[in-house]
PDB file of C-alpha atoms in Angstrom:
ATOM      1  CA  SER A   1     -11.381  -6.511 -62.130  1.00 51.00           C
ATOM      2  CA  ALA A   2     -10.883  -3.942 -59.395  1.00 53.00           C
ATOM      3  CA  GLY A   3     -14.227  -2.344 -60.214  1.00 54.00           C
ATOM      4  CA  ASP A   4     -15.955  -5.535 -59.137  1.00 75.00           C
ATOM      5  CA  PHE A   5     -14.642  -5.270 -55.562  1.00 83.00           C
ATOM      6  CA  PHE A   6     -13.450  -1.713 -54.926  1.00 81.00           C
ATOM      7  CA  SER A   7     -15.797   0.624 -53.101  1.00 84.00           C
ATOM      8  CA  GLU A   8     -14.959   4.200 -52.193  1.00 83.00           C
ATOM      9  CA  VAL A   9     -15.166   4.717 -48.449  1.00 85.00           C
ATOM     10  CA  GLU A  10     -13.705   8.151 -47.740  1.00 81.00           C
ATOM     11  CA  LYS A  11     -14.816  11.231 -49.633  1.00 82.00           C
ATOM     12  CA  ILE A  12     -11.704  13.347 -50.070  1.00 83.00           C
ATOM     13  CA  ALA A  13     -10.495  15.889 -52.584  1.00 71.00           C
ATOM     14  CA  ILE A  14      -6.768  15.389 -52.963  1.00 85.00           C
ATOM     15  CA  GLU A  15      -5.153  15.978 -56.316  1.00 89.00           C
ATOM     16  CA  LEU A  16      -1.657  14.610 -56.629  1.00 93.00           C
ATOM     17  CA  PRO A  17       0.744  16.074 -59.184  1.00 95.00           C
ATOM     18  CA  ALA A  18       2.278  14.047 -61.981  1.00 97.00           C
ATOM     19  CA  LEU A  19       5.065  12.076 -60.316  1.00 97.00           C
ATOM     20  CA  PRO A  20       7.526   9.800 -62.098  1.00 97.00           C
ATOM     21  CA  ARG A  21       8.123   6.295 -60.829  1.00 97.00           C
ATOM     22  CA  LEU A  22      11.341   5.839 -58.910  1.00 97.00           C
ATOM     23  CA  THR A  23      13.857   3.642 -60.688  1.00 97.00           C
ATOM     24  CA  PRO A  24      14.748   0.307 -59.076  1.00 96.00           C
ATOM     25  CA  GLU A  25      18.200   1.744 -58.353  1.00 97.00           C
ATOM     26  CA  GLU A  26      16.712   4.787 -56.578  1.00 97.00           C
ATOM     27  CA  ILE A  27      14.474   2.525 -54.522  1.00 97.00           C
ATOM     28  CA  LYS A  28      17.334   0.188 -53.544  1.00 96.00           C
ATOM     29  CA  THR A  29      19.513   3.155 -52.577  1.00 96.00           C
ATOM     30  CA  ARG A  30      16.800   4.629 -50.385  1.00 95.00           C
ATOM     31  CA  PHE A  31      15.557   1.300 -48.979  1.00 96.00           C
ATOM     32  CA  SER A  32      18.558  -1.051 -48.793  1.00 95.00           C
ATOM     33  CA  TRP A  33      16.420  -4.043 -47.807  1.00 95.00           C
ATOM     34  CA  VAL A  34      14.716  -4.117 -51.233  1.00 96.00           C
ATOM     35  CA  LYS A  35      15.991  -6.949 -53.418  1.00 96.00           C
ATOM     36  CA  ASN A  36      13.930  -6.061 -56.481  1.00 95.00           C
ATOM     37  CA  VAL A  37      10.813  -4.398 -57.796  1.00 97.00           C
ATOM     38  CA  GLU A  38       8.332  -7.075 -58.835  1.00 97.00           C
ATOM     39  CA  ARG A  39       6.088  -4.596 -60.596  1.00 96.00           C
ATOM     40  CA  ASP A  40       5.438  -0.879 -60.686  1.00 97.00           C
ATOM     41  CA  THR A  41       2.239   0.142 -62.432  1.00 95.00           C
ATOM     42  CA  ALA A  42       1.611   3.208 -60.276  1.00 96.00           C
ATOM     43  CA  VAL A  43      -0.176   6.194 -61.774  1.00 94.00           C
ATOM     44  CA  THR A  44       2.282   8.766 -63.171  1.00 96.00           C
ATOM     45  CA  GLU A  45      -0.082  11.478 -64.392  1.00 96.00           C
ATOM     46  CA  SER A  46      -1.670  14.190 -62.252  1.00 95.00           C
ATOM     47  CA  ALA A  47      -4.734  12.588 -60.699  1.00 93.00           C
ATOM     48  CA  HIS A  48      -7.307  12.707 -57.929  1.00 92.00           C
ATOM     49  CA  MET A  49      -6.888  10.077 -55.253  1.00 92.00           C
ATOM     50  CA  LYS A  50      -9.814   8.181 -53.804  1.00 91.00           C
ATOM     51  CA  LEU A  51      -9.657   5.931 -50.757  1.00 93.00           C
ATOM     52  CA  GLY A  52     -11.624   2.761 -50.501  1.00 92.00           C
ATOM     53  CA  THR A  53     -11.638  -0.883 -49.648  1.00 93.00           C
ATOM     54  CA  VAL A  54     -12.034  -4.246 -51.327  1.00 94.00           C
ATOM     55  CA  LEU A  55     -13.628  -5.790 -48.246  1.00 94.00           C
ATOM     56  CA  GLN A  56     -17.198  -6.903 -48.789  1.00 92.00           C
ATOM     57  CA  GLY A  57     -20.189  -6.704 -46.464  1.00 88.00           C
ATOM     58  CA  ASN A  58     -19.292  -7.522 -42.879  1.00 91.00           C
ATOM     59  CA  GLU A  59     -15.772  -8.804 -43.557  1.00 94.00           C
ATOM     60  CA  SER A  60     -13.266  -7.578 -40.993  1.00 95.00           C
ATOM     61  CA  SER A  61     -10.240  -8.744 -43.006  1.00 96.00           C
ATOM     62  CA  ILE A  62      -9.059 -10.828 -45.954  1.00 95.00           C
ATOM     63  CA  ASN A  63      -5.798 -12.688 -46.498  1.00 96.00           C
ATOM     64  CA  GLY A  64      -3.054 -11.546 -48.859  1.00 95.00           C
ATOM     65  CA  SER A  65      -3.881 -13.730 -51.834  1.00 94.00           C
ATOM     66  CA  GLU A  66      -7.548 -12.704 -51.739  1.00 94.00           C
ATOM     67  CA  TYR A  67      -6.498  -9.070 -51.334  1.00 94.00           C
ATOM     68  CA  GLU A  68      -4.353  -9.231 -54.472  1.00 93.00           C
ATOM     69  CA  HIS A  69      -7.130 -10.997 -56.375  1.00 92.00           C
ATOM     70  CA  ARG A  70      -9.628  -8.310 -55.434  1.00 93.00           C
ATOM     71  CA  LEU A  71      -7.234  -5.496 -56.323  1.00 92.00           C
ATOM     72  CA  GLY A  72      -7.172  -6.845 -59.865  1.00 88.00           C
ATOM     73  CA  ALA A  73      -5.824  -4.562 -62.564  1.00 83.00           C
ATOM     74  CA  GLY A  74      -7.029  -1.254 -61.138  1.00 84.00           C
ATOM     75  CA  ARG A  75      -5.093   2.019 -61.327  1.00 90.00           C
ATOM     76  CA  TYR A  76      -3.386   2.516 -57.988  1.00 94.00           C
ATOM     77  CA  PHE A  77      -0.979   4.966 -56.439  1.00 96.00           C
ATOM     78  CA  GLY A  78       2.533   3.856 -55.502  1.00 98.00           C
ATOM     79  CA  LEU A  79       5.726   4.720 -53.659  1.00 98.00           C
ATOM     80  CA  GLN A  80       6.217   8.143 -55.245  1.00 98.00           C
ATOM     81  CA  HIS A  81       2.752   9.194 -54.043  1.00 97.00           C
ATOM     82  CA  ALA A  82       3.230   7.899 -50.503  1.00 97.00           C
ATOM     83  CA  LEU A  83       6.549   9.762 -50.284  1.00 98.00           C
ATOM     84  CA  TYR A  84       4.971  12.928 -51.680  1.00 97.00           C
ATOM     85  CA  LEU A  85       2.129  12.847 -49.147  1.00 96.00           C
ATOM     86  CA  VAL A  86       4.520  12.358 -46.215  1.00 96.00           C
ATOM     87  CA  GLU A  87       6.788  15.169 -47.421  1.00 96.00           C
ATOM     88  CA  HIS A  88       3.892  17.570 -48.142  1.00 95.00           C
ATOM     89  CA  GLN A  89       1.462  16.694 -45.355  1.00 94.00           C
ATOM     90  CA  ASP A  90       1.749  20.204 -43.877  1.00 93.00           C
ATOM     91  CA  ASP A  91       1.025  21.976 -47.167  1.00 92.00           C
ATOM     92  CA  PRO A  92      -2.378  23.692 -47.374  1.00 89.00           C
ATOM     93  CA  GLU A  93      -3.392  21.625 -50.413  1.00 85.00           C
ATOM     94  CA  CYS A  94      -2.975  18.456 -48.310  1.00 86.00           C
ATOM     95  CA  ALA A  95      -5.131  19.679 -45.402  1.00 85.00           C
ATOM     96  CA  ALA A  96      -7.908  17.197 -46.244  1.00 86.00           C
ATOM     97  CA  PHE A  97      -5.343  14.403 -46.146  1.00 89.00           C
ATOM     98  CA  LYS A  98      -3.963  15.476 -42.778  1.00 88.00           C
ATOM     99  CA  ASP A  99      -7.538  15.526 -41.404  1.00 88.00           C
ATOM    100  CA  LEU A 100      -7.617  11.735 -41.905  1.00 91.00           C
ATOM    101  CA  LEU A 101      -4.790  11.127 -39.395  1.00 91.00           C
ATOM    102  CA  GLY A 102      -5.463   8.350 -36.911  1.00 91.00           C
ATOM    103  CA  LYS A 103      -8.537   7.014 -38.678  1.00 92.00           C
ATOM    104  CA  PHE A 104      -6.911   4.234 -40.753  1.00 93.00           C
ATOM    105  CA  TYR A 105      -3.791   3.152 -42.620  1.00 95.00           C
ATOM    106  CA  ILE A 106      -3.484   3.557 -46.398  1.00 96.00           C
ATOM    107  CA  ASP A 107      -1.959   1.010 -48.788  1.00 97.00           C
ATOM    108  CA  PHE A 108      -0.352   2.102 -52.069  1.00 97.00           C
ATOM    109  CA  PRO A 109      -0.450  -1.138 -54.105  1.00 96.00           C
ATOM    110  CA  GLY A 110       0.725   0.400 -57.383  1.00 96.00           C
ATOM    111  CA  ILE A 111       4.159  -1.068 -56.646  1.00 97.00           C
ATOM    112  CA  VAL A 112       5.262  -4.410 -55.197  1.00 97.00           C
ATOM    113  CA  LEU A 113       8.718  -4.678 -53.641  1.00 98.00           C
ATOM    114  CA  VAL A 114      10.514  -7.931 -52.806  1.00 97.00           C
ATOM    115  CA  VAL A 115      13.029  -8.461 -49.982  1.00 94.00           C
ATOM    116  CA  ALA A 116      15.877 -10.994 -49.849  1.00 88.00           C
ATOM    117  CA  ASP A 117      13.790 -13.762 -48.264  1.00 92.00           C
ATOM    118  CA  GLY A 118      11.146 -13.392 -50.988  1.00 94.00           C
ATOM    119  CA  ARG A 119       8.514 -11.586 -48.949  1.00 95.00           C
ATOM    120  CA  ARG A 120       6.547  -9.035 -50.929  1.00 97.00           C
ATOM    121  CA  SER A 121       5.382  -5.642 -49.711  1.00 97.00           C
ATOM    122  CA  PHE A 122       3.939  -2.357 -50.786  1.00 95.00           C
ATOM    123  CA  PRO A 123       4.128   1.134 -49.315  1.00 98.00           C
ATOM    124  CA  CYS A 124       1.707   2.117 -46.607  1.00 98.00           C
ATOM    125  CA  LEU A 125       1.022   5.286 -44.659  1.00 97.00           C
ATOM    126  CA  ASP A 126       0.002   5.234 -41.027  1.00 96.00           C
ATOM    127  CA  SER A 127      -0.079   7.873 -38.339  1.00 92.00           C
ATOM    128  CA  ASP A 128       1.959   8.314 -35.208  1.00 85.00           C
ATOM    129  CA  GLY A 129       2.112  11.350 -32.993  1.00 81.00           C
ATOM    130  CA  GLY A 130      -0.110  13.435 -35.242  1.00 89.00           C
ATOM    131  CA  ARG A 131       1.908  12.824 -38.422  1.00 94.00           C
ATOM    132  CA  TRP A 132       1.735  10.452 -41.359  1.00 95.00           C
ATOM    133  CA  PHE A 133       4.749   8.172 -41.773  1.00 96.00           C
ATOM    134  CA  LEU A 134       5.810   5.708 -44.454  1.00 97.00           C
ATOM    135  CA  TYR A 135       6.352   2.041 -43.814  1.00 95.00           C
ATOM    136  CA  PHE A 136       5.949  -1.144 -45.852  1.00 96.00           C
ATOM    137  CA  ARG A 137       3.314  -3.813 -45.255  1.00 95.00           C
ATOM    138  CA  TRP A 138       3.725  -7.454 -46.175  1.00 95.00           C
ATOM    139  CA  ILE A 139       1.128  -8.304 -48.785  1.00 96.00           C
ATOM    140  CA  SER A 140       0.597 -11.671 -47.100  1.00 94.00           C
ATOM    141  CA  GLY A 141      -0.848  -9.728 -44.146  1.00 94.00           C
ATOM    142  CA  GLY A 142      -3.954  -8.939 -46.172  1.00 93.00           C
ATOM    143  CA  LEU A 143      -6.299  -6.020 -45.612  1.00 95.00           C
ATOM    144  CA  TYR A 144      -8.162  -5.104 -42.444  1.00 95.00           C
ATOM    145  CA  ARG A 145     -11.254  -3.003 -41.822  1.00 93.00           C
ATOM    146  CA  VAL A 146      -9.018  -0.122 -40.643  1.00 93.00           C
ATOM    147  CA  GLY A 147      -7.141  -0.151 -43.953  1.00 94.00           C
ATOM    148  CA  ARG A 148      -7.762   1.858 -47.107  1.00 95.00           C
ATOM    149  CA  VAL A 149      -6.480   1.514 -50.651  1.00 95.00           C
ATOM    150  CA  ALA A 150      -5.249   4.562 -52.609  1.00 94.00           C
ATOM    151  CA  CYS A 151      -6.822   4.366 -56.061  1.00 92.00           C
ATOM    152  CA  LEU A 152      -7.173   6.662 -59.068  1.00 88.00           C
ATOM    153  CA  ARG A 153     -10.458   8.572 -59.154  1.00 75.00           C
ATOM    154  CA  LYS A 154     -11.825   8.453 -62.690  1.00 67.00           C
TER     155      LYS A 154
END
């Protein structure tokens, strides 16, 4: 399970509001390259976000299949949370999040999207020019030391 591999790396205090999952139709309208939603198990209740990794010891990276294995069945944040954080990054309640700019990228594996050629991705936030922006990372790319995973804090 995720608890076997996940370790919290960044100590942050960000509470995200309850956010509904986007419907597949809403996602396809907003991101025309999406063929389908493979799964969406993202947290929908109001929750505190923690940032961590599933890398172990001195690992600098792992491949995509090992990454998915290590994620297991944990409770993760998804597309609605990544969008919320980008849209609200200047709000005072997100100040702690904005302070993390430029330190790492953040994966939101609570949703897996599939494109026409079958490649699978999930939302990711990275920084550019002093702002967070949304993009999508191929799961096959794995996880690197400069990556974090957005997970529910229990």
